[in-house]
Short mmCIF file of N, CA, C and O in Angstrom, two decimals:
data_model
loop_
_atom_site.label_atom_id
_atom_site.label_comp_id
_atom_site.label_asym_id
_atom_site.label_seq_id
_atom_site.Cartn_x
_atom_site.Cartn_y
_atom_site.Cartn_z
N GLN A 284 0.84 -1.19 0.00
CA GLN A 284 0.00 0.00 0.00
C GLN A 284 0.88 1.24 0.00
O GLN A 284 1.91 1.28 0.67
N ALA A 285 0.44 2.24 -0.73
CA ALA A 285 1.20 3.48 -0.80
C ALA A 285 1.20 4.18 0.54
O ALA A 285 0.24 4.10 1.31
N GLN A 286 2.31 4.83 0.84
CA GLN A 286 2.40 5.65 2.05
C GLN A 286 2.40 7.11 1.65
O GLN A 286 3.01 7.48 0.63
N LEU A 287 1.75 7.93 2.45
CA LEU A 287 1.69 9.35 2.19
C LEU A 287 2.58 10.08 3.20
O LEU A 287 2.48 9.82 4.40
N VAL A 288 3.39 10.97 2.69
CA VAL A 288 4.29 11.72 3.56
C VAL A 288 4.05 13.21 3.34
O VAL A 288 4.18 13.71 2.20
N GLU A 289 3.70 13.89 4.43
CA GLU A 289 3.46 15.33 4.36
C GLU A 289 4.74 16.09 4.71
O GLU A 289 5.55 15.61 5.51
N SER A 290 4.88 17.26 4.14
CA SER A 290 6.00 18.13 4.47
C SER A 290 5.56 19.58 4.34
O SER A 290 4.53 19.87 3.73
N GLY A 291 6.35 20.46 4.94
CA GLY A 291 6.09 21.88 4.81
C GLY A 291 5.53 22.54 6.05
O GLY A 291 5.36 23.76 6.09
N GLY A 292 5.25 21.75 7.07
CA GLY A 292 4.70 22.34 8.29
C GLY A 292 5.75 23.14 9.03
O GLY A 292 6.93 23.12 8.70
N GLY A 293 5.31 23.86 10.02
CA GLY A 293 6.21 24.65 10.82
C GLY A 293 5.47 25.78 11.50
O GLY A 293 4.24 25.80 11.55
N MET A 294 6.23 26.72 12.00
CA MET A 294 5.63 27.87 12.69
C MET A 294 5.69 29.09 11.78
O MET A 294 6.75 29.39 11.20
N VAL A 295 4.58 29.77 11.67
CA VAL A 295 4.51 30.99 10.87
C VAL A 295 3.78 32.05 11.66
O VAL A 295 3.06 31.76 12.61
N GLN A 296 3.95 33.29 11.23
CA GLN A 296 3.26 34.39 11.88
C GLN A 296 1.92 34.65 11.19
O GLN A 296 1.75 34.33 10.01
N PRO A 297 0.98 35.21 11.90
CA PRO A 297 -0.31 35.55 11.27
C PRO A 297 -0.11 36.42 10.04
O PRO A 297 0.72 37.33 10.04
N GLY A 298 -0.86 36.09 9.00
CA GLY A 298 -0.77 36.82 7.75
C GLY A 298 0.21 36.25 6.75
O GLY A 298 0.18 36.62 5.57
N GLU A 299 1.07 35.37 7.20
CA GLU A 299 2.05 34.78 6.31
C GLU A 299 1.45 33.62 5.52
O GLU A 299 0.32 33.20 5.74
N SER A 300 2.27 33.12 4.57
CA SER A 300 1.85 32.01 3.72
C SER A 300 2.72 30.79 4.00
O SER A 300 3.84 30.91 4.53
N ARG A 301 2.19 29.66 3.62
CA ARG A 301 2.92 28.39 3.79
C ARG A 301 2.38 27.41 2.77
O ARG A 301 1.18 27.42 2.47
N ARG A 302 3.27 26.55 2.28
CA ARG A 302 2.83 25.51 1.34
C ARG A 302 3.12 24.13 1.93
O ARG A 302 4.25 23.85 2.34
N LEU A 303 2.10 23.32 1.96
CA LEU A 303 2.24 21.93 2.37
C LEU A 303 2.25 21.03 1.14
O LEU A 303 1.56 21.32 0.15
N THR A 304 3.02 19.97 1.23
CA THR A 304 3.06 18.99 0.14
C THR A 304 2.89 17.60 0.71
O THR A 304 3.42 17.28 1.77
N CYS A 305 2.14 16.80 0.00
CA CYS A 305 1.95 15.39 0.37
C CYS A 305 2.36 14.55 -0.83
O CYS A 305 1.84 14.77 -1.94
N THR A 306 3.26 13.61 -0.59
CA THR A 306 3.76 12.78 -1.68
C THR A 306 3.53 11.31 -1.36
O THR A 306 3.83 10.86 -0.24
N ALA A 307 3.03 10.58 -2.34
CA ALA A 307 2.83 9.14 -2.18
C ALA A 307 4.08 8.38 -2.56
O ALA A 307 4.79 8.75 -3.50
N SER A 308 4.36 7.30 -1.84
CA SER A 308 5.56 6.51 -2.08
C SER A 308 5.49 5.76 -3.41
O SER A 308 6.52 5.47 -4.03
N THR A 309 4.28 5.43 -3.82
CA THR A 309 4.08 4.75 -5.10
C THR A 309 2.79 5.28 -5.71
O THR A 309 2.06 6.05 -5.08
N SER A 310 2.50 4.84 -6.90
CA SER A 310 1.20 5.20 -7.48
C SER A 310 0.10 4.55 -6.64
O SER A 310 0.32 3.55 -5.96
N ILE A 311 -1.06 5.16 -6.66
CA ILE A 311 -2.16 4.73 -5.80
C ILE A 311 -3.26 4.11 -6.66
O ILE A 311 -4.00 4.84 -7.34
N PRO A 312 -3.41 2.80 -6.62
CA PRO A 312 -4.46 2.15 -7.42
C PRO A 312 -5.84 2.61 -7.02
O PRO A 312 -6.13 2.77 -5.83
N GLY A 313 -6.68 2.86 -7.99
CA GLY A 313 -8.05 3.23 -7.69
C GLY A 313 -8.23 4.63 -7.16
O GLY A 313 -9.31 4.98 -6.69
N LEU A 314 -7.20 5.47 -7.26
CA LEU A 314 -7.30 6.82 -6.72
C LEU A 314 -8.34 7.64 -7.48
O LEU A 314 -8.36 7.62 -8.71
N TYR A 315 -9.18 8.37 -6.76
CA TYR A 315 -10.09 9.29 -7.44
C TYR A 315 -10.02 10.71 -6.91
O TYR A 315 -10.50 11.64 -7.56
N ALA A 316 -9.39 10.89 -5.77
CA ALA A 316 -9.24 12.26 -5.25
C ALA A 316 -8.21 12.24 -4.13
O ALA A 316 -7.89 11.19 -3.57
N MET A 317 -7.70 13.42 -3.79
CA MET A 317 -6.83 13.59 -2.63
C MET A 317 -7.31 14.80 -1.86
O MET A 317 -7.98 15.69 -2.41
N GLY A 318 -6.93 14.83 -0.59
CA GLY A 318 -7.41 15.94 0.21
C GLY A 318 -6.52 16.23 1.40
O GLY A 318 -5.59 15.49 1.69
N TRP A 319 -6.83 17.33 2.05
CA TRP A 319 -6.18 17.73 3.28
C TRP A 319 -7.23 17.90 4.36
O TRP A 319 -8.28 18.52 4.12
N TYR A 320 -6.93 17.37 5.52
CA TYR A 320 -7.74 17.58 6.71
C TYR A 320 -6.85 18.24 7.76
O TYR A 320 -5.63 18.25 7.63
N ARG A 321 -7.48 18.73 8.80
CA ARG A 321 -6.72 19.24 9.93
C ARG A 321 -7.43 18.91 11.23
O ARG A 321 -8.65 18.75 11.27
N GLN A 322 -6.61 18.81 12.25
CA GLN A 322 -7.16 18.52 13.58
C GLN A 322 -6.40 19.33 14.61
O GLN A 322 -5.18 19.19 14.76
N ALA A 323 -7.14 20.18 15.29
CA ALA A 323 -6.58 20.98 16.37
C ALA A 323 -6.82 20.24 17.67
O ALA A 323 -7.72 19.41 17.78
N PRO A 324 -6.03 20.54 18.71
CA PRO A 324 -6.21 19.87 20.00
C PRO A 324 -7.63 20.04 20.52
O PRO A 324 -8.17 21.14 20.55
N GLY A 325 -8.24 18.92 20.89
CA GLY A 325 -9.58 18.96 21.45
C GLY A 325 -10.69 19.15 20.43
O GLY A 325 -11.86 19.25 20.81
N ALA A 326 -10.33 19.20 19.17
CA ALA A 326 -11.34 19.43 18.13
C ALA A 326 -11.45 18.22 17.21
O ALA A 326 -10.55 17.38 17.17
N GLN A 327 -12.55 18.16 16.49
CA GLN A 327 -12.72 17.08 15.53
C GLN A 327 -11.91 17.36 14.27
O GLN A 327 -11.62 18.50 13.94
N ARG A 328 -11.58 16.29 13.59
CA ARG A 328 -10.89 16.42 12.32
C ARG A 328 -11.85 17.07 11.31
O ARG A 328 -13.02 16.69 11.24
N GLU A 329 -11.36 18.05 10.58
CA GLU A 329 -12.21 18.72 9.61
C GLU A 329 -11.56 18.75 8.24
O GLU A 329 -10.33 18.80 8.12
N LEU A 330 -12.39 18.72 7.24
CA LEU A 330 -11.89 18.81 5.87
C LEU A 330 -11.41 20.22 5.59
O LEU A 330 -12.12 21.19 5.84
N VAL A 331 -10.22 20.32 5.08
CA VAL A 331 -9.68 21.61 4.64
C VAL A 331 -9.98 21.81 3.16
O VAL A 331 -10.55 22.81 2.75
N ALA A 332 -9.58 20.82 2.37
CA ALA A 332 -9.80 20.91 0.93
C ALA A 332 -9.61 19.54 0.30
O ALA A 332 -8.89 18.69 0.85
N SER A 333 -10.24 19.33 -0.82
CA SER A 333 -10.05 18.11 -1.58
C SER A 333 -10.04 18.44 -3.06
O SER A 333 -10.57 19.49 -3.48
N VAL A 334 -9.43 17.56 -3.84
CA VAL A 334 -9.39 17.77 -5.29
C VAL A 334 -9.47 16.42 -5.98
O VAL A 334 -8.83 15.45 -5.58
N THR A 335 -10.29 16.35 -7.02
CA THR A 335 -10.42 15.12 -7.79
C THR A 335 -9.31 15.03 -8.83
O THR A 335 -8.60 16.01 -9.10
N LYS A 336 -9.19 13.86 -9.43
CA LYS A 336 -8.19 13.68 -10.48
C LYS A 336 -8.44 14.62 -11.64
O LYS A 336 -7.51 14.98 -12.37
N ASN A 337 -9.68 15.04 -11.81
CA ASN A 337 -10.04 15.95 -12.89
C ASN A 337 -9.84 17.41 -12.51
O ASN A 337 -10.13 18.30 -13.31
N GLY A 338 -9.38 17.65 -11.28
CA GLY A 338 -9.08 19.01 -10.87
C GLY A 338 -10.22 19.74 -10.20
O GLY A 338 -10.12 20.95 -9.94
N LEU A 339 -11.30 19.06 -9.89
CA LEU A 339 -12.42 19.71 -9.21
C LEU A 339 -12.10 19.83 -7.73
O LEU A 339 -11.92 18.83 -7.04
N ALA A 340 -12.05 21.05 -7.24
CA ALA A 340 -11.65 21.30 -5.86
C ALA A 340 -12.84 21.67 -4.99
O ALA A 340 -13.81 22.28 -5.46
N ASN A 341 -12.71 21.33 -3.72
CA ASN A 341 -13.73 21.64 -2.73
C ASN A 341 -13.01 22.13 -1.48
O ASN A 341 -11.97 21.59 -1.10
N TYR A 342 -13.55 23.19 -0.85
CA TYR A 342 -12.88 23.79 0.30
C TYR A 342 -13.81 23.89 1.50
O TYR A 342 -15.01 24.11 1.35
N GLY A 343 -13.22 23.79 2.68
CA GLY A 343 -13.96 24.07 3.88
C GLY A 343 -14.25 25.56 3.95
O GLY A 343 -13.47 26.38 3.47
N ASP A 344 -15.36 25.91 4.59
CA ASP A 344 -15.77 27.31 4.62
C ASP A 344 -14.72 28.22 5.25
O ASP A 344 -14.55 29.37 4.84
N SER A 345 -14.01 27.71 6.24
CA SER A 345 -13.07 28.56 6.97
C SER A 345 -11.81 28.89 6.16
O SER A 345 -11.06 29.79 6.56
N VAL A 346 -11.58 28.20 5.05
CA VAL A 346 -10.35 28.44 4.28
C VAL A 346 -10.63 28.94 2.87
O VAL A 346 -9.68 29.25 2.13
N LYS A 347 -11.88 29.02 2.50
CA LYS A 347 -12.21 29.48 1.15
C LYS A 347 -11.63 30.85 0.89
O LYS A 347 -11.74 31.76 1.72
N GLY A 348 -10.99 30.98 -0.27
CA GLY A 348 -10.39 32.26 -0.64
C GLY A 348 -8.99 32.45 -0.11
O GLY A 348 -8.29 33.40 -0.51
N ARG A 349 -8.55 31.59 0.80
CA ARG A 349 -7.20 31.72 1.38
C ARG A 349 -6.30 30.54 1.01
O ARG A 349 -5.09 30.71 0.88
N PHE A 350 -6.89 29.37 0.88
CA PHE A 350 -6.11 28.16 0.60
C PHE A 350 -6.41 27.67 -0.82
O PHE A 350 -7.52 27.83 -1.32
N THR A 351 -5.40 27.07 -1.43
CA THR A 351 -5.57 26.49 -2.76
C THR A 351 -4.96 25.10 -2.78
O THR A 351 -3.80 24.92 -2.40
N ILE A 352 -5.74 24.13 -3.24
CA ILE A 352 -5.26 22.76 -3.33
C ILE A 352 -4.99 22.41 -4.79
O ILE A 352 -5.68 22.89 -5.70
N SER A 353 -3.97 21.59 -5.01
CA SER A 353 -3.66 21.17 -6.38
C SER A 353 -3.02 19.79 -6.35
O SER A 353 -2.26 19.47 -5.45
N MET A 354 -3.35 19.01 -7.35
CA MET A 354 -2.77 17.68 -7.50
C MET A 354 -1.83 17.73 -8.69
O MET A 354 -2.17 18.31 -9.71
N ASP A 355 -0.68 17.11 -8.59
CA ASP A 355 0.24 17.17 -9.72
C ASP A 355 -0.13 16.14 -10.78
O ASP A 355 -0.98 15.27 -10.56
N SER A 356 0.51 16.26 -11.93
CA SER A 356 0.13 15.44 -13.08
C SER A 356 0.42 13.95 -12.87
O SER A 356 -0.18 13.10 -13.52
N THR A 357 1.31 13.62 -11.96
CA THR A 357 1.60 12.21 -11.70
C THR A 357 0.53 11.56 -10.82
O THR A 357 0.50 10.35 -10.67
N GLN A 358 -0.31 12.40 -10.22
CA GLN A 358 -1.34 11.95 -9.28
C GLN A 358 -0.73 11.21 -8.10
O GLN A 358 -1.35 10.31 -7.53
N ARG A 359 0.49 11.61 -7.75
CA ARG A 359 1.15 11.05 -6.57
C ARG A 359 1.48 12.13 -5.56
O ARG A 359 2.13 11.86 -4.56
N ALA A 360 1.07 13.36 -5.82
CA ALA A 360 1.36 14.44 -4.89
C ALA A 360 0.24 15.45 -4.92
O ALA A 360 -0.38 15.71 -5.96
N VAL A 361 0.00 16.03 -3.77
CA VAL A 361 -1.01 17.08 -3.66
C VAL A 361 -0.43 18.19 -2.79
O VAL A 361 0.24 17.94 -1.79
N GLY A 362 -0.64 19.40 -3.23
CA GLY A 362 -0.13 20.54 -2.49
C GLY A 362 -1.26 21.36 -1.90
O GLY A 362 -2.41 21.31 -2.39
N LEU A 363 -0.95 22.09 -0.85
CA LEU A 363 -1.92 23.00 -0.23
C LEU A 363 -1.20 24.33 0.00
O LEU A 363 -0.31 24.42 0.86
N GLN A 364 -1.55 25.30 -0.80
CA GLN A 364 -0.99 26.64 -0.63
C GLN A 364 -1.88 27.41 0.33
O GLN A 364 -3.06 27.60 0.06
N MET A 365 -1.31 27.85 1.43
CA MET A 365 -2.07 28.53 2.47
C MET A 365 -1.62 29.98 2.55
O MET A 365 -0.42 30.25 2.69
N GLN A 366 -2.56 30.89 2.45
CA GLN A 366 -2.25 32.31 2.53
C GLN A 366 -3.04 32.94 3.66
O GLN A 366 -4.04 32.40 4.12
N SER A 367 -2.58 34.11 4.05
CA SER A 367 -3.28 34.88 5.10
C SER A 367 -3.60 34.00 6.30
O SER A 367 -4.73 33.97 6.79
N LEU A 368 -2.60 33.30 6.76
CA LEU A 368 -2.81 32.37 7.85
C LEU A 368 -3.22 33.08 9.13
O LEU A 368 -2.78 34.20 9.42
N LYS A 369 -4.08 32.39 9.88
CA LYS A 369 -4.61 32.93 11.13
C LYS A 369 -4.26 31.97 12.27
O LYS A 369 -4.04 30.78 12.04
N PRO A 370 -4.25 32.47 13.49
CA PRO A 370 -3.96 31.58 14.63
C PRO A 370 -4.92 30.38 14.67
O PRO A 370 -4.49 29.28 15.06
N GLU A 371 -6.15 30.57 14.25
CA GLU A 371 -7.10 29.46 14.28
C GLU A 371 -6.83 28.41 13.20
O GLU A 371 -7.49 27.37 13.17
N ASP A 372 -5.87 28.65 12.34
CA ASP A 372 -5.44 27.63 11.38
C ASP A 372 -4.45 26.65 12.00
O ASP A 372 -4.07 25.67 11.36
N THR A 373 -4.04 26.93 13.22
CA THR A 373 -3.10 26.04 13.90
C THR A 373 -3.72 24.67 14.09
O THR A 373 -4.81 24.53 14.64
N ALA A 374 -3.00 23.64 13.62
CA ALA A 374 -3.51 22.28 13.69
C ALA A 374 -2.47 21.33 13.10
O ALA A 374 -1.49 21.77 12.49
N VAL A 375 -2.73 20.05 13.26
CA VAL A 375 -2.00 19.04 12.51
C VAL A 375 -2.74 18.85 11.19
O VAL A 375 -3.95 18.61 11.19
N TYR A 376 -2.03 18.97 10.12
CA TYR A 376 -2.61 18.83 8.78
C TYR A 376 -2.28 17.45 8.24
O TYR A 376 -1.11 17.06 8.19
N LEU A 377 -3.33 16.73 7.85
CA LEU A 377 -3.17 15.36 7.38
C LEU A 377 -3.61 15.25 5.92
O LEU A 377 -4.63 15.81 5.52
N CYS A 378 -2.84 14.51 5.19
CA CYS A 378 -3.13 14.24 3.79
C CYS A 378 -3.96 12.96 3.68
O CYS A 378 -3.77 12.02 4.47
N ALA A 379 -4.85 12.92 2.71
CA ALA A 379 -5.67 11.74 2.48
C ALA A 379 -5.76 11.44 1.00
O ALA A 379 -5.84 12.37 0.18
N ALA A 380 -5.74 10.18 0.68
CA ALA A 380 -5.93 9.74 -0.71
C ALA A 380 -7.17 8.85 -0.73
O ALA A 380 -7.24 7.85 -0.01
N TYR A 381 -8.14 9.25 -1.51
CA TYR A 381 -9.40 8.51 -1.58
C TYR A 381 -9.32 7.51 -2.73
O TYR A 381 -9.08 7.90 -3.87
N THR A 382 -9.52 6.26 -2.40
CA THR A 382 -9.45 5.21 -3.42
C THR A 382 -10.71 4.38 -3.39
O THR A 382 -11.51 4.47 -2.45
N ALA A 383 -10.84 3.55 -4.37
CA ALA A 383 -12.01 2.69 -4.47
C ALA A 383 -12.09 1.70 -3.30
O ALA A 383 -13.16 1.24 -2.93
N SER A 384 -10.95 1.42 -2.68
CA SER A 384 -10.93 0.45 -1.59
C SER A 384 -10.79 1.10 -0.22
O SER A 384 -10.66 0.40 0.78
N GLY A 385 -10.82 2.41 -0.17
CA GLY A 385 -10.75 3.09 1.12
C GLY A 385 -9.85 4.31 1.07
O GLY A 385 -9.37 4.70 0.01
N THR A 386 -9.65 4.90 2.23
CA THR A 386 -8.85 6.13 2.33
C THR A 386 -7.50 5.81 2.93
O THR A 386 -7.40 5.11 3.94
N VAL A 387 -6.47 6.35 2.30
CA VAL A 387 -5.10 6.22 2.82
C VAL A 387 -4.75 7.54 3.50
O VAL A 387 -4.98 8.61 2.92
N TRP A 388 -4.18 7.49 4.69
CA TRP A 388 -3.87 8.68 5.47
C TRP A 388 -2.36 8.83 5.65
O TRP A 388 -1.64 7.85 5.81
N GLY A 389 -1.94 10.08 5.67
CA GLY A 389 -0.58 10.38 6.07
C GLY A 389 -0.51 10.54 7.58
O GLY A 389 -1.53 10.49 8.28
N GLN A 390 0.70 10.78 8.08
CA GLN A 390 0.90 10.92 9.52
C GLN A 390 0.60 12.33 10.02
O GLN A 390 0.36 12.53 11.21
N GLY A 391 0.66 13.29 9.12
CA GLY A 391 0.35 14.65 9.51
C GLY A 391 1.58 15.52 9.69
O GLY A 391 2.68 15.03 9.95
N THR A 392 1.37 16.81 9.54
CA THR A 392 2.43 17.78 9.77
C THR A 392 1.84 18.96 10.54
O THR A 392 0.73 19.41 10.25
N GLN A 393 2.57 19.42 11.53
CA GLN A 393 2.06 20.48 12.41
C GLN A 393 2.25 21.84 11.76
O GLN A 393 3.34 22.18 11.30
N VAL A 394 1.21 22.63 11.78
CA VAL A 394 1.28 24.03 11.38
C VAL A 394 0.84 24.87 12.58
O VAL A 394 -0.24 24.67 13.12
N THR A 395 1.70 25.77 12.98
CA THR A 395 1.40 26.64 14.11
C THR A 395 1.48 28.09 13.64
O THR A 395 2.50 28.52 13.09
N VAL A 396 0.40 28.80 13.84
CA VAL A 396 0.34 30.21 13.45
C VAL A 396 0.31 31.04 14.73
O VAL A 396 -0.67 31.02 15.48
N SER A 397 1.38 31.74 14.95
CA SER A 397 1.50 32.50 16.20
C SER A 397 2.47 33.63 16.03
O SER A 397 3.46 33.52 15.29
N SER A 398 2.19 34.71 16.74
CA SER A 398 3.12 35.85 16.73
C SER A 398 4.08 35.75 17.89
O SER A 398 4.94 36.61 18.07
#
């Protein structure tokens, strides 16, 4: 089974930008979309954004207009460009690959927005 590895997390100041990348170790059989979720301490996991193989993107209400998701042409990587970051964006960001046989999850990368 393919493994997903996220990168790009770290600490940023409010208003700054950050790009997260998720890369699969191998091609993903049955893949139809990839996405990003986030989970803050004490909160439920929430969808940040998802994108289908055809490029159709969907965003959570709290990030619309600030975040952009994109899947590369190999369909083995998905990026999340985050702009105008806010303290409430602080969370562990997890990558997901949706396949016909289930969802593959990455381990997550921490993003902390603080001054």
